[in-house]
Short mmCIF file of C-alpha atoms in Angstrom, two decimals:
data_model
loop_
_atom_site.label_atom_id
_atom_site.label_comp_id
_atom_site.label_asym_id
_atom_site.label_seq_id
_atom_site.Cartn_x
_atom_site.Cartn_y
_atom_site.Cartn_z
CA UNK J 1493 -0.46 28.77 -5.42
CA UNK J 1494 3.26 29.01 -6.34
CA UNK J 1495 4.34 26.54 -9.03
CA UNK J 1496 6.82 24.02 -8.06
CA UNK J 1497 10.28 24.31 -9.59
CA UNK J 1498 10.77 22.08 -12.60
CA UNK J 1499 13.37 19.85 -10.86
CA UNK J 1500 11.14 19.35 -7.87
CA UNK J 1501 8.07 18.56 -10.16
CA UNK J 1502 10.12 16.06 -12.00
CA UNK J 1503 11.44 14.38 -8.78
CA UNK J 1504 7.68 14.08 -7.65
CA UNK J 1505 6.74 12.51 -11.03
CA UNK J 1506 9.63 10.08 -10.84
CA UNK J 1507 8.73 9.11 -7.27
CA UNK J 1508 5.15 8.30 -8.35
CA UNK J 1509 6.46 6.25 -11.24
CA UNK J 1510 8.99 4.54 -8.92
CA UNK J 1511 6.31 3.73 -6.38
CA UNK J 1512 4.03 2.12 -9.04
CA UNK J 1513 6.85 0.33 -10.57
CA UNK J 1514 8.19 -0.96 -7.30
CA UNK J 1515 4.69 -2.46 -6.51
CA UNK J 1516 4.46 -4.37 -9.67
CA UNK J 1517 8.11 -5.68 -9.43
CA UNK J 1518 7.85 -6.53 -5.76
CA UNK J 1519 4.67 -8.44 -6.55
CA UNK J 1520 6.67 -10.72 -8.76
CA UNK J 1521 10.26 -10.73 -7.36
CA UNK J 1522 9.51 -10.07 -3.74
CA UNK J 1523 12.32 -8.48 -1.58
CA UNK J 1524 14.83 -9.58 -4.17
CA UNK J 1525 13.61 -7.02 -6.66
CA UNK J 1526 16.38 -5.16 -8.23
CA UNK J 1527 16.80 -1.37 -8.41
CA UNK J 1528 17.53 -1.73 -12.01
CA UNK J 1529 14.26 -3.51 -12.80
CA UNK J 1530 12.22 -0.95 -10.90
CA UNK J 1531 13.98 1.91 -12.61
CA UNK J 1532 13.62 0.43 -16.05
CA UNK J 1533 9.81 -0.24 -15.46
CA UNK J 1534 9.41 3.39 -14.21
CA UNK J 1535 11.46 4.80 -17.10
CA UNK J 1536 13.89 6.47 -14.61
CA UNK J 1537 17.58 6.53 -15.19
CA UNK J 1538 19.60 4.30 -12.84
CA UNK J 1539 22.42 6.86 -12.54
CA UNK J 1540 19.78 9.73 -11.51
CA UNK J 1541 18.32 7.36 -9.02
CA UNK J 1542 21.52 6.71 -7.25
CA UNK J 1543 22.34 10.34 -7.17
CA UNK J 1544 19.03 10.72 -4.98
CA UNK J 1545 19.36 7.48 -2.96
CA UNK J 1546 22.58 6.17 -1.49
CA UNK J 1547 21.34 2.54 -1.33
CA UNK J 1548 18.52 0.22 -2.28
CA UNK J 1549 17.37 0.30 1.27
CA UNK J 1550 17.10 4.14 1.29
CA UNK J 1551 15.05 4.01 -1.94
CA UNK J 1552 12.72 1.31 -0.47
CA UNK J 1553 12.42 3.32 2.73
CA UNK J 1554 11.33 6.37 0.79
CA UNK J 1555 8.81 4.35 -1.21
CA UNK J 1556 7.39 2.84 1.97
CA UNK J 1557 6.92 6.30 3.18
CA UNK J 1558 5.19 7.40 0.03
CA UNK J 1559 2.93 4.40 0.22
CA UNK J 1560 1.93 5.28 3.68
CA UNK J 1561 1.00 8.66 2.43
CA UNK J 1562 -1.56 6.97 0.17
CA UNK J 1563 -3.07 5.02 3.18
CA UNK J 1564 -3.27 8.31 5.25
CA UNK J 1565 -4.94 10.21 2.31
CA UNK J 1566 -7.43 7.35 1.75
CA UNK J 1567 -8.40 7.36 5.49
CA UNK J 1568 -8.73 11.18 5.55
CA UNK J 1569 -11.02 11.06 2.50
CA UNK J 1570 -13.06 8.31 4.15
CA UNK J 1571 -13.49 10.30 7.28
CA UNK J 1572 -14.81 13.27 5.33
CA UNK J 1573 -17.74 11.10 4.23
CA UNK J 1574 -20.91 11.85 6.24
CA UNK J 1575 -21.97 8.19 6.03
CA UNK J 1576 -19.76 6.09 8.18
CA UNK J 1577 -20.16 2.95 6.16
CA UNK J 1578 -19.59 4.72 2.82
CA UNK J 1579 -16.46 6.28 4.50
CA UNK J 1580 -15.09 2.97 5.48
CA UNK J 1581 -16.11 1.25 2.07
CA UNK J 1582 -14.14 4.20 0.29
CA UNK J 1583 -11.09 3.68 2.48
CA UNK J 1584 -11.05 -0.09 1.81
CA UNK J 1585 -11.75 0.27 -2.00
CA UNK J 1586 -9.08 2.95 -2.45
CA UNK J 1587 -6.43 1.00 -0.52
CA UNK J 1588 -7.07 -2.21 -2.58
CA UNK J 1589 -7.06 -0.05 -5.74
CA UNK J 1590 -3.58 1.23 -5.11
CA UNK J 1591 -2.59 -2.19 -3.93
CA UNK J 1592 -1.91 -1.30 -0.37
CA UNK J 1593 -0.26 -4.42 0.49
CA UNK J 1594 2.14 -4.83 -2.33
CA UNK J 1595 5.16 -3.42 -0.45
CA UNK J 1596 4.61 -6.09 2.27
CA UNK J 1597 7.54 -8.15 0.75
CA UNK J 1598 9.84 -5.52 2.28
CA UNK J 1599 8.77 -6.21 5.77
CA UNK J 1600 11.82 -7.14 7.86
CA UNK J 1601 14.32 -6.48 5.07
CA UNK J 1602 14.81 -2.69 5.80
CA UNK J 1603 15.03 -0.63 8.90
CA UNK J 1604 11.94 1.34 9.75
CA UNK J 1605 12.95 5.09 9.69
CA UNK J 1606 11.41 7.63 12.14
CA UNK J 1607 9.44 9.00 9.13
CA UNK J 1608 8.01 5.57 8.32
CA UNK J 1609 7.18 5.00 12.12
CA UNK J 1610 5.35 8.29 12.39
CA UNK J 1611 3.30 7.51 9.23
CA UNK J 1612 2.52 4.05 10.38
CA UNK J 1613 1.20 5.57 13.65
CA UNK J 1614 -0.85 8.23 11.80
CA UNK J 1615 -2.22 5.66 9.40
CA UNK J 1616 -3.38 3.36 12.12
CA UNK J 1617 -4.93 6.12 14.11
CA UNK J 1618 -7.01 7.23 11.23
CA UNK J 1619 -8.18 3.73 10.19
CA UNK J 1620 -9.10 3.05 13.78
CA UNK J 1621 -11.27 6.12 13.71
CA UNK J 1622 -13.00 4.92 10.64
CA UNK J 1623 -13.62 1.60 12.20
CA UNK J 1624 -14.87 3.11 15.47
CA UNK J 1625 -17.17 5.46 13.71
CA UNK J 1626 -18.63 2.64 11.71
CA UNK J 1627 -18.96 0.52 14.90
CA UNK J 1628 -20.77 3.41 16.67
CA UNK J 1629 -23.28 3.88 14.03
CA UNK J 1630 -24.07 0.19 13.87
CA UNK J 1631 -23.04 -0.38 10.26
CA UNK J 1632 -19.99 -2.68 10.93
CA UNK J 1633 -20.21 -5.97 12.37
CA UNK J 1634 -19.23 -5.73 15.97
CA UNK J 1635 -16.53 -8.48 15.95
CA UNK J 1636 -14.66 -6.98 12.98
CA UNK J 1637 -11.59 -5.13 14.21
CA UNK J 1638 -9.09 -2.59 12.60
CA UNK J 1639 -6.67 -5.50 12.33
CA UNK J 1640 -9.30 -7.70 10.51
CA UNK J 1641 -9.72 -4.79 7.97
CA UNK J 1642 -6.00 -4.16 7.45
CA UNK J 1643 -5.43 -7.87 6.69
CA UNK J 1644 -8.47 -7.99 4.43
CA UNK J 1645 -7.02 -5.10 2.43
CA UNK J 1646 -3.78 -6.71 2.10
CA UNK J 1647 -5.18 -9.86 0.77
CA UNK J 1648 -7.56 -8.06 -1.70
CA UNK J 1649 -4.73 -5.88 -2.75
CA UNK J 1650 -2.90 -8.87 -4.28
CA UNK J 1651 -4.50 -9.37 -7.59
CA UNK J 1652 -2.87 -12.17 -9.41
CA UNK J 1653 -5.08 -11.95 -12.39
CA UNK J 1654 -4.16 -8.26 -13.05
CA UNK J 1655 -0.62 -8.89 -12.46
CA UNK J 1656 -0.52 -11.82 -14.75
CA UNK J 1657 -2.20 -9.89 -17.62
CA UNK J 1658 0.11 -6.97 -16.99
CA UNK J 1659 3.19 -9.32 -17.36
CA UNK J 1660 1.68 -10.74 -20.55
CA UNK J 1661 1.06 -7.36 -22.00
CA UNK J 1662 -2.56 -8.17 -22.33
CA UNK J 1663 -3.80 -4.53 -21.90
CA UNK J 1664 -7.11 -5.71 -23.60
CA UNK J 1665 -7.94 -7.65 -20.46
CA UNK J 1666 -6.64 -5.40 -17.72
CA UNK J 1667 -9.94 -3.44 -17.33
CA UNK J 1668 -11.89 -6.61 -17.17
CA UNK J 1669 -9.54 -8.01 -14.44
CA UNK J 1670 -9.95 -4.81 -12.48
CA UNK J 1671 -13.79 -5.01 -12.79
CA UNK J 1672 -13.48 -8.62 -11.46
CA UNK J 1673 -11.55 -7.29 -8.44
CA UNK J 1674 -14.19 -4.73 -7.68
CA UNK J 1675 -16.83 -7.43 -7.56
CA UNK J 1676 -14.61 -9.34 -5.30
CA UNK J 1677 -14.19 -6.21 -2.99
CA UNK J 1678 -18.05 -5.77 -3.04
CA UNK J 1679 -18.52 -9.48 -1.86
CA UNK J 1680 -15.97 -8.90 0.97
CA UNK J 1681 -17.51 -5.55 2.05
CA UNK J 1682 -20.87 -7.39 2.36
CA UNK J 1683 -19.24 -9.78 4.93
CA UNK J 1684 -18.36 -6.75 7.07
CA UNK J 1685 -21.99 -5.81 7.57
CA UNK J 1686 -23.72 -6.55 10.81
CA UNK J 1687 -26.05 -9.66 11.49
CA UNK J 1688 -23.45 -12.11 10.20
CA UNK J 1689 -22.28 -15.31 11.71
CA UNK J 1690 -19.51 -14.69 14.42
CA UNK J 1691 -16.02 -14.68 13.00
CA UNK J 1692 -13.97 -17.81 13.97
CA UNK J 1693 -11.07 -17.69 16.31
CA UNK J 1694 -9.83 -14.68 18.33
CA UNK J 1695 -9.22 -11.12 16.85
CA UNK J 1696 -5.75 -10.84 15.41
CA UNK J 1697 -3.40 -8.68 17.53
CA UNK J 1698 -1.58 -5.70 15.91
CA UNK J 1699 1.66 -7.68 16.36
CA UNK J 1700 0.77 -9.70 13.30
CA UNK J 1701 1.53 -6.71 11.18
CA UNK J 1702 4.05 -4.84 13.29
CA UNK J 1703 6.40 -7.71 14.20
CA UNK J 1704 7.14 -8.65 10.72
CA UNK J 1705 8.81 -5.06 10.18
CA UNK J 1706 11.39 -5.99 12.94
CA UNK J 1707 14.75 -5.66 11.25
CA UNK J 1708 18.20 -6.74 11.88
CA UNK J 1709 21.18 -5.61 9.72
CA UNK J 1710 21.69 -9.14 8.45
CA UNK J 1711 18.23 -8.95 6.89
CA UNK J 1712 19.03 -5.90 5.00
CA UNK J 1713 18.35 -5.94 1.24
CA UNK J 1714 21.66 -4.26 0.44
CA UNK J 1715 24.36 -2.34 2.18
CA UNK J 1716 25.85 -0.71 -0.96
CA UNK J 1717 24.83 0.73 -4.30
CA UNK J 1718 26.29 -2.10 -6.39
CA UNK J 1719 24.75 -5.09 -4.42
CA UNK J 1720 21.28 -3.68 -4.81
CA UNK J 1721 21.04 -3.34 -8.45
#
């Protein structure tokens, strides 16, 4: 396999660092997170960042696409599991681990690009395949839908305990907080097993997630380089 050019490899490392930094900064500051704060946390120079991205919106659109790649990869790995339950559990655990819902504050503040839309669709298709396979095998409660699982991941992906210790610099407690989250995920997964009391209310529609990404120019996080810093 050919080695990547140094500049391309550096750009990929920066992208990964920016994605992880954006998740952490957005968890605290929401959609008002500044590019400067994200760049500083990622250890990436603000000048080099604006050479690659013309605006804050363009940066966030790129980071959303990268985040969707993580969801797609997790679903593909889950589908490679021979056991339908283990595949679904892997998917949920992986998405929670990389904080799948942490870019949620951007919903409605940036326009959805064609690339994002295509990846949203692909991610949804793969996740529905995981759910359908688990239903067919009788290992997932029949009233649990793909939307239920998406919303569950989003809630479990928000981990105030980890975020608080991270902000406080309490690295000695981060691992214990991650272990606590794994226990919470295991408890939630148990609730997805069959033979449970029926879930309340009606199943959520896909509009609950998709409609919040509807965007108008007035909602834009920024229209220029300077206002987004």
